[in-house]
Short mmCIF file of C-alpha atoms in Angstrom, two decimals:
data_model
loop_
_atom_site.label_atom_id
_atom_site.label_comp_id
_atom_site.label_asym_id
_atom_site.label_seq_id
_atom_site.Cartn_x
_atom_site.Cartn_y
_atom_site.Cartn_z
CA ALA A 263 -1.29 12.65 7.02
CA MET A 264 -4.40 10.56 7.58
CA HIS A 265 -2.50 8.18 9.84
CA ARG A 266 -1.34 11.13 11.95
CA ARG A 267 -4.93 12.34 12.25
CA ILE A 268 -6.14 8.90 13.30
CA GLU A 269 -3.33 8.53 15.86
CA SER A 270 -4.15 11.96 17.26
CA GLN A 271 -7.82 11.07 17.52
CA LEU A 272 -7.02 7.80 19.31
CA GLU A 273 -4.80 9.67 21.77
CA HIS A 274 -7.52 12.24 22.40
CA ALA A 275 -10.40 9.73 22.58
CA PRO A 276 -9.05 6.19 23.02
CA ALA A 277 -11.19 3.43 21.55
CA SER A 278 -11.26 -0.07 22.97
CA ASP A 279 -11.35 -1.62 19.51
CA TRP A 280 -10.40 -0.06 16.20
CA ARG A 281 -9.04 -0.90 12.75
CA ILE A 282 -7.45 1.11 9.95
CA ILE A 283 -8.44 -0.51 6.68
CA HIS A 284 -6.47 0.38 3.55
CA LEU A 285 -8.34 -0.20 0.32
CA GLY A 286 -5.83 -1.33 -2.26
CA ASP A 287 -4.27 -0.01 -5.44
CA TYR A 288 -1.02 0.83 -3.65
CA VAL A 289 1.15 0.31 -6.73
CA ASP A 290 1.30 1.88 -10.19
CA ARG A 291 -0.65 4.95 -9.12
CA GLY A 292 2.37 7.25 -9.10
CA PRO A 293 6.14 7.43 -8.92
CA ASP A 294 6.61 6.16 -5.35
CA SER A 295 4.96 2.73 -5.06
CA LYS A 296 7.87 1.39 -3.02
CA ARG A 297 7.46 4.11 -0.40
CA VAL A 298 3.75 3.35 -0.14
CA ILE A 299 4.39 -0.39 0.31
CA ASP A 300 7.17 0.27 2.84
CA PHE A 301 4.87 2.60 4.79
CA LEU A 302 2.13 -0.03 4.91
CA ILE A 303 4.55 -2.77 5.99
CA GLU A 304 5.78 -0.59 8.85
CA ALA A 305 2.23 0.37 9.85
CA ARG A 306 1.30 -3.31 10.06
CA LYS A 307 4.43 -4.06 12.13
CA ARG A 308 3.52 -1.25 14.55
CA ASP A 309 0.00 -2.49 15.00
CA PRO A 310 -1.77 -5.49 13.43
CA ARG A 311 -5.02 -3.52 13.47
CA ASN A 312 -3.73 -1.90 10.27
CA ILE A 313 -5.37 -4.04 7.61
CA MET A 314 -4.41 -3.90 3.95
CA LEU A 315 -6.75 -5.18 1.26
CA ALA A 316 -5.27 -5.78 -2.18
CA GLY A 317 -6.72 -3.86 -5.08
CA ASN A 318 -6.78 -4.97 -8.69
CA HIS A 319 -3.53 -3.06 -9.41
CA ASP A 320 -1.78 -4.85 -6.54
CA ILE A 321 -3.02 -8.21 -7.77
CA GLY A 322 -1.84 -7.28 -11.26
CA MET A 323 1.64 -6.68 -9.88
CA LEU A 324 1.64 -10.04 -8.09
CA GLU A 325 0.47 -11.77 -11.26
CA PHE A 326 3.20 -10.00 -13.23
CA MET A 327 5.80 -11.14 -10.70
CA ALA A 328 4.57 -14.74 -11.02
CA HIS A 329 4.26 -14.73 -14.82
CA ALA A 330 5.94 -11.68 -16.34
CA GLU A 331 4.34 -10.42 -19.54
CA PRO A 332 6.35 -7.44 -20.82
CA ASP A 333 3.39 -6.27 -22.91
CA GLY A 334 0.71 -7.11 -20.34
CA LEU A 335 -1.71 -4.83 -18.55
CA PHE A 336 0.53 -4.16 -15.53
CA MET A 337 3.55 -3.05 -17.55
CA ASN A 338 1.46 -0.87 -19.82
CA TYR A 339 -0.38 0.89 -16.99
CA GLY A 340 2.04 1.91 -14.26
CA GLY A 341 4.31 -1.11 -14.03
CA VAL A 342 7.32 0.79 -15.35
CA GLN A 343 6.90 3.51 -12.71
CA THR A 344 6.41 0.88 -9.99
CA ALA A 345 9.61 -0.90 -11.03
CA GLN A 346 11.50 2.39 -11.14
CA SER A 347 10.40 3.18 -7.58
CA TYR A 348 12.27 -0.01 -6.58
CA GLY A 349 15.37 1.07 -8.49
CA VAL A 350 14.73 -1.16 -11.53
CA GLU A 351 15.45 0.57 -14.83
#
């Protein structure tokens, strides 16, 4: 919804230079992490002025992917839901 509002504003009052900055924690904050990540990837493809900054939860996921700890912080706080959003049971 926010992206639609920003796009509408830019159509109404074009700016010569703008950025949309996303402030991390895209994963393990609900049941649809994959959809959030896919949305951000597509937004970046549409326009490189969409900037995504990793939050500590996103870094935790990357660390888990590099060195999986089944009982680590990521898996105990949202990692299961994140995996399920990607179809992993």
